[in-house]
Coordinates of C-alpha atoms in Angstrom, one line a residue:
Chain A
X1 CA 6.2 18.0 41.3
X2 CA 3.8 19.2 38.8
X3 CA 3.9 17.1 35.5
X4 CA 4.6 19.3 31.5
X5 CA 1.7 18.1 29.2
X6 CA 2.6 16.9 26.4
X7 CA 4.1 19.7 23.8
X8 CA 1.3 18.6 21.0
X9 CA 2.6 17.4 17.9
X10 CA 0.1 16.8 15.5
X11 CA 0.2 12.9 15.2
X12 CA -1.2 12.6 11.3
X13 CA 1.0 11.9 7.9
X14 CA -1.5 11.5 5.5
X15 CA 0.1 10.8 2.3
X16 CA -1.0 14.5 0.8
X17 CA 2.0 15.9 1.9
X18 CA 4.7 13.6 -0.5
X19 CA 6.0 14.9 -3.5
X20 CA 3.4 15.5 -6.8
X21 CA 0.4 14.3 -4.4
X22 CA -2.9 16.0 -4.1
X23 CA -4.9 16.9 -1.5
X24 CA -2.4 17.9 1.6
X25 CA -5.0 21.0 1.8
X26 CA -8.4 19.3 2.2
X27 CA -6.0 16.6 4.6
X28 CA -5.4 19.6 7.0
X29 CA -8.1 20.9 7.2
X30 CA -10.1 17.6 8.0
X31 CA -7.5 16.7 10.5
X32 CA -8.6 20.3 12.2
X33 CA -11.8 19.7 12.0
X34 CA -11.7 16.0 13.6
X35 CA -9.5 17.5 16.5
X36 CA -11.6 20.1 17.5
X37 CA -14.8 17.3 16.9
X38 CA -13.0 15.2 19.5
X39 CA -12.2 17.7 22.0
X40 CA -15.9 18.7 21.9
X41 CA -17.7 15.1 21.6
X42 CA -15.4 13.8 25.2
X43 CA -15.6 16.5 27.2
X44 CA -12.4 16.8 29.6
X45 CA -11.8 13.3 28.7
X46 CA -9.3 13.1 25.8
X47 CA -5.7 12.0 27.8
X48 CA -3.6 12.6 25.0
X49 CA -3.8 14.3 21.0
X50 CA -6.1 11.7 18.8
X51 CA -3.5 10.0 16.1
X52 CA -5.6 10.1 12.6
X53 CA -4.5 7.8 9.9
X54 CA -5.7 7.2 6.8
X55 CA -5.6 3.9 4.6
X56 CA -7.0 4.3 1.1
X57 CA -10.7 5.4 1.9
X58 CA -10.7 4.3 5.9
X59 CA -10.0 6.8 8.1
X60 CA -8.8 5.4 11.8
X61 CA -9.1 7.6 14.5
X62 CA -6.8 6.1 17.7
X63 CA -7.7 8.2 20.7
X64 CA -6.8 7.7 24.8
X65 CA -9.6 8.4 26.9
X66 CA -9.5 8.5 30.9
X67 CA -11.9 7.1 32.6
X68 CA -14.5 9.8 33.5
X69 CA -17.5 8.8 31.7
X70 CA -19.7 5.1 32.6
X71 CA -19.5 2.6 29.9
X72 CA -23.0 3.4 28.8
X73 CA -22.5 7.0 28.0
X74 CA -19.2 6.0 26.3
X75 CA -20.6 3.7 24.2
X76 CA -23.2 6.1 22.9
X77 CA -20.6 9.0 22.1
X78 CA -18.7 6.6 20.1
X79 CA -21.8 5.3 17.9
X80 CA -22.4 9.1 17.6
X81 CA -19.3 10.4 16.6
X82 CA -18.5 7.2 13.9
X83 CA -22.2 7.7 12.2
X84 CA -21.5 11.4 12.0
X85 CA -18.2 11.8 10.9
X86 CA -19.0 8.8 8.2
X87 CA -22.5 10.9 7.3
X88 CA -20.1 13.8 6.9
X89 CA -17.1 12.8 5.1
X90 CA -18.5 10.1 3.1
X91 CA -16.1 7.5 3.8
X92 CA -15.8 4.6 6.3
X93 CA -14.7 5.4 9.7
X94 CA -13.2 3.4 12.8
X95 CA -13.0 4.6 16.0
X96 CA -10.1 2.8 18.2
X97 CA -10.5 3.7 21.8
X98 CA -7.9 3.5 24.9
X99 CA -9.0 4.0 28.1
X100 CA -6.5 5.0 30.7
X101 CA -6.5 5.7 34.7
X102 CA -5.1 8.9 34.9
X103 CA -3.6 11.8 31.8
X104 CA -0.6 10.8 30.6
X105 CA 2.4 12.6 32.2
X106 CA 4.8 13.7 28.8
X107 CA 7.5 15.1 31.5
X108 CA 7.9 15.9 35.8
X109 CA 9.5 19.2 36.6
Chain B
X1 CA 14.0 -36.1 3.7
X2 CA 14.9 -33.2 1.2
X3 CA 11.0 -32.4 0.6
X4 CA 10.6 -32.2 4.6
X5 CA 13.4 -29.6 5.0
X6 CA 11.9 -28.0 2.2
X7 CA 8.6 -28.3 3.4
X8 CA 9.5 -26.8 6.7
X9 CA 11.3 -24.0 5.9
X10 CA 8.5 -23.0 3.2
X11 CA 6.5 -23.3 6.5
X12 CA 8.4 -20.8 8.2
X13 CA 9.3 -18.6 5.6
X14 CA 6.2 -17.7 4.2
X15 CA 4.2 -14.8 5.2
X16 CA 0.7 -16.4 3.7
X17 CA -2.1 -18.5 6.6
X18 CA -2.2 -21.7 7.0
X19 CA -4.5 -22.4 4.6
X20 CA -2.0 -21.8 1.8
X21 CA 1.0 -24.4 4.1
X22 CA -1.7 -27.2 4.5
X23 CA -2.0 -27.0 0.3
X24 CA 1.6 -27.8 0.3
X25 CA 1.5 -30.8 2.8
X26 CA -0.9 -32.5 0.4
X27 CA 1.4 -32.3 -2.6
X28 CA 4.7 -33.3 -0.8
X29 CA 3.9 -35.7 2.4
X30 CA 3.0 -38.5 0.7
X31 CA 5.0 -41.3 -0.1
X32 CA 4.9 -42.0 -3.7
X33 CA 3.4 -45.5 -3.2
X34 CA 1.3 -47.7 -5.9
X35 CA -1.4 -47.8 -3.4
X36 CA -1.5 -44.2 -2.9
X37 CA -0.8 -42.7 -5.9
X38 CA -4.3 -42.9 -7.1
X39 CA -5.4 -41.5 -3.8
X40 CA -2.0 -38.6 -4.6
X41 CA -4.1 -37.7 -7.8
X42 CA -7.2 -37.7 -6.1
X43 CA -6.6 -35.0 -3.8
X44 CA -4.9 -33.0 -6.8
X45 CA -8.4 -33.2 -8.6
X46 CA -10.2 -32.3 -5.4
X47 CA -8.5 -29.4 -5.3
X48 CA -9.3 -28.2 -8.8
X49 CA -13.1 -29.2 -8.3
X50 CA -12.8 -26.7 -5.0
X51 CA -11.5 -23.8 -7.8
X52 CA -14.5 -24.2 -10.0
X53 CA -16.8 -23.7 -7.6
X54 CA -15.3 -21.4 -5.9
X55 CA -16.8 -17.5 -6.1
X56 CA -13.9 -16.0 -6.2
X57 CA -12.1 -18.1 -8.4
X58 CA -13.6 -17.0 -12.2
X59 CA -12.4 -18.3 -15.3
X60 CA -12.8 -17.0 -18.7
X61 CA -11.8 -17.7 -22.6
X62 CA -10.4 -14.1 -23.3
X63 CA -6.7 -14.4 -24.0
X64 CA -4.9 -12.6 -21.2
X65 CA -3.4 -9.3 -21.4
X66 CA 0.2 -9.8 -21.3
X67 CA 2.6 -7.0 -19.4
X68 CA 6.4 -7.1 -20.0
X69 CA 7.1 -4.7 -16.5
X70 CA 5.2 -3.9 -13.8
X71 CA 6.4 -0.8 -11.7
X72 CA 5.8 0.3 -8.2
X73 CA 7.0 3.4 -7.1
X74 CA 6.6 3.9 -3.7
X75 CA 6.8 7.4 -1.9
X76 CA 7.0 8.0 1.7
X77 CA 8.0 10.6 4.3
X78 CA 10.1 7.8 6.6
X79 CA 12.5 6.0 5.2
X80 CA 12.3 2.8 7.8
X81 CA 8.7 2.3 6.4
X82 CA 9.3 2.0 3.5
X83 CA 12.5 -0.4 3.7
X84 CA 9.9 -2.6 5.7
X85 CA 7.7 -2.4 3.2
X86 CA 9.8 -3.0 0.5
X87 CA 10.7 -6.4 2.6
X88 CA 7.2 -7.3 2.5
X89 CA 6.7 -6.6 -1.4
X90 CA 9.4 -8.7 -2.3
X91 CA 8.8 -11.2 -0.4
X92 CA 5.1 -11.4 -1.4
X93 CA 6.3 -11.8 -4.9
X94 CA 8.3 -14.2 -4.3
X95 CA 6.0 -16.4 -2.3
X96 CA 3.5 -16.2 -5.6
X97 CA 6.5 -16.6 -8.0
X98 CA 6.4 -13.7 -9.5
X99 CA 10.1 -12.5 -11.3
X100 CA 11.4 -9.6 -9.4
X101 CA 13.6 -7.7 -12.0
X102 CA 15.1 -4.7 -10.0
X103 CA 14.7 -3.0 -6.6
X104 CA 16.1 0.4 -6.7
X105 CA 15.8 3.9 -4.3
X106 CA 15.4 6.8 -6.4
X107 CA 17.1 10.0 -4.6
X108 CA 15.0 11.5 -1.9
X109 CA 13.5 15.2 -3.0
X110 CA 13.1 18.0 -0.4
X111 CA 10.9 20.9 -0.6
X112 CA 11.9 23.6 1.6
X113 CA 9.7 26.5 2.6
X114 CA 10.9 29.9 4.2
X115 CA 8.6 32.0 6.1
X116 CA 8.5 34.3 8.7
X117 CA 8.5 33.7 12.5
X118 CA 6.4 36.6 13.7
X119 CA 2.8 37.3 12.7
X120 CA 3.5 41.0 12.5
X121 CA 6.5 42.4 11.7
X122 CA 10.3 41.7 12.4
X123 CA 11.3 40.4 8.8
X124 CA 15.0 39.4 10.2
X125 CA 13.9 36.2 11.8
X126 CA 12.4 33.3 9.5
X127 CA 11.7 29.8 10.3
X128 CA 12.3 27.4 8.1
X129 CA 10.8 24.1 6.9
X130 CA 11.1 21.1 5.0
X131 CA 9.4 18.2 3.6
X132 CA 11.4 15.2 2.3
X133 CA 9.9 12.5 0.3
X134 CA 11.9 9.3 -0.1
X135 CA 11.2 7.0 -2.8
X136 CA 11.5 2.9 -4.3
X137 CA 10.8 1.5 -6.9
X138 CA 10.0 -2.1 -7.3
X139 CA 9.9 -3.7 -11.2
X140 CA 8.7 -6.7 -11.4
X141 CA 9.2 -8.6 -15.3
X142 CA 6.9 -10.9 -17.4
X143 CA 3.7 -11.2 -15.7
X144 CA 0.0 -11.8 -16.8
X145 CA -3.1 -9.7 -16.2
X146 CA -4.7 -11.5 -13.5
X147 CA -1.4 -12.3 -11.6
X148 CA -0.6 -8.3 -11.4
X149 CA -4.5 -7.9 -10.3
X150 CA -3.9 -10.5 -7.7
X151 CA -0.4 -9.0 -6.4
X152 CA -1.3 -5.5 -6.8
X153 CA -4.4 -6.1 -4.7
X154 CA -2.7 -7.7 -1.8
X155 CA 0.1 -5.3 -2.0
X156 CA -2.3 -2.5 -1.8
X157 CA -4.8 -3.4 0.9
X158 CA -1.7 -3.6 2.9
X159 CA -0.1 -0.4 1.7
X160 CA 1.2 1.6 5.2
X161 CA -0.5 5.3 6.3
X162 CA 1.6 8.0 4.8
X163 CA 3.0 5.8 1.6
X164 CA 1.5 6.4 -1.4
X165 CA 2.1 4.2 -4.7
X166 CA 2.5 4.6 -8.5
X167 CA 1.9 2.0 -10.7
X168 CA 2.8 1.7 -14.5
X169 CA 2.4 -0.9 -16.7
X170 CA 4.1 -2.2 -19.7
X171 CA 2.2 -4.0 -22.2
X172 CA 3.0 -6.7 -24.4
X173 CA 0.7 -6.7 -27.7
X174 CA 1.5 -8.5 -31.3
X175 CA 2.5 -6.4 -34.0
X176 CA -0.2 -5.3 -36.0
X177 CA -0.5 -6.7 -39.4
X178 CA 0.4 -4.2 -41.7
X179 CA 3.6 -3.3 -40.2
X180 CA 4.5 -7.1 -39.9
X181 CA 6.2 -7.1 -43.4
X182 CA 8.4 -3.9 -44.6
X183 CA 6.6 -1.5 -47.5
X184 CA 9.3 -2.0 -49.8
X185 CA 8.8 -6.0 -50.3
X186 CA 4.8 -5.7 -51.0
X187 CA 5.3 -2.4 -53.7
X188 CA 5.6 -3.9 -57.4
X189 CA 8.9 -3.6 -58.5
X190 CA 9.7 -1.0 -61.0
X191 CA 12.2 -1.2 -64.0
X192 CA 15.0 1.0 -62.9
X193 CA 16.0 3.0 -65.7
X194 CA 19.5 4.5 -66.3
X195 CA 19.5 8.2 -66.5
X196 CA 21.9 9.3 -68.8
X197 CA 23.0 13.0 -68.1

């Protein structure tokens, strides 16, 4: 039985979309940005498409990673990726991390 | 008996720490004894002493600004959200005693696009998308300048991703001195004279 992947949804609203708000532009194009940033940053790694939300200034990043990496070198790709993305976008930037045994199967065919 | 129940279900209703519960026991717990009523007022200065010295607690001689209606219009792509939050709104102002005049849901607004499904050619075949953008609106009456700062701050640290908010306010401000009397009363009067014609 081979498993689907997911079909990827992109998994951000930011609130630049709605009715008479700016910004749903510069939104989409950050949220590009950040995806192809992940994919690059955890090589092979990334189980599922990083959810991006945004509160007021913060930007949350909630990503599942499977376990290919040690700790150590995990650690050090997250410090990098926060410091640089904050540098970057000049706003404050939290990284939530999931790690998870094995890819998430969407669907068995 | 009353208070307890009271108490109790205060207790369970609110959304607000512990912190803000344990204030209440103090007030209502204790027995209104002679012994213990200087002890009752005690605690009730205590707490006042802990507001002056308190950082974030700042008091000032300016009169307050005073607004008649404070609206929050709240937009959002899923309706459920903002239902929950509307829950939590409400209730927040409740808990702080703030008025709530009206809650009301505005008709949602969609914006449809139409655009083509191929990259090349084959104008026939369109895709077609929409955004929708459901609103509320939550007016709250008769509050002062530091109470809206206070619930608009809470309200919007905890606004959801994808909602965003519109606040206007209504001020309240004395009429200004020289329209407090009509012109007519401070002109001299003049002799009316008869015109003959």
């Amino acid at each position: 039985m081979t498993g689907a992947a997911m079909p990827t949804p992109t998994v951000s609203v930011p609130a630049g979309n709605l009715a008479g708000e700016p910004g749903a532009a510069e939104r989409a194009v950050e949220d590009a940005f950040l995806r192809r940033f992940l994919y690059g940053t955890f090589p092979g790694i990334l189980a599922d498409e990083a959810v991006l939300k945004r509160r007021a200034n913060l930007l949350v990043v909630c990503a599942v990673l499977a376990r290919g990496l040690p700790p150590a070198k995990l650690y050090f790709l997250v410090g990098y990726a926060k410091t640089l993305l904050t540098h970057f976008y000049k706003c404050p930037m939290r990284l939530e991390l999931q790690t998870v045994p094995a890819k998430v199967v969407y669907k068995y065919l | 008996m009353a208070a307890r129940w009271l108490w109790r279900s205060l207790c369970q209703g609110s959304a607000f720490p512990v912190n803000y519960a344990s204030r209440i026991t103090q007030k209502q717990c204790l027995p209104p004894n002679s012994n213990l009523m200087g002890a009752r007022l005690a605690g009730s200065h205590v707490d006042t002493q802990e507001a002056k010295t308190n950082p974030l607690v700042s008091i000032s001689d300016e009169p307050e600004t005073l607004y008649k209606r404070l609206s929050l219009l709240v937009k959002g792509h899923d309706k459920a959200v903002l239902d929950s939050y509307e829950y939590f709104a409400v209730l927040a102002a409740k808990e702080l005693g703030i008025s709530v005049e009206n809650v009301h849901k505005p008709p949602k607004k969609i914006e449809r696009l139409t655009l083509l499904k191929s990259v090349h050619i084959y104008k026939k075949h369109r895709v077609q998308y929409e955004m929708r953008t459901h609103y509320m609106c939550l007016e709250l009456k008769y509050l002062t300048s530091s109470t809206a700062a206070v619930y608009l701050e809470y309200v919007q640290r905890n606004l959801p991703e994808g909602v965003a908010m519109e606040v206007r306010k209504t001020k309240i401000e004395k009429i200004p001195e020289h329209i407090q009397e009509p012109v007519w009363d401070t002109l001299p009067q003049v002799e009316e004279t008869e015109v003959r014609s």
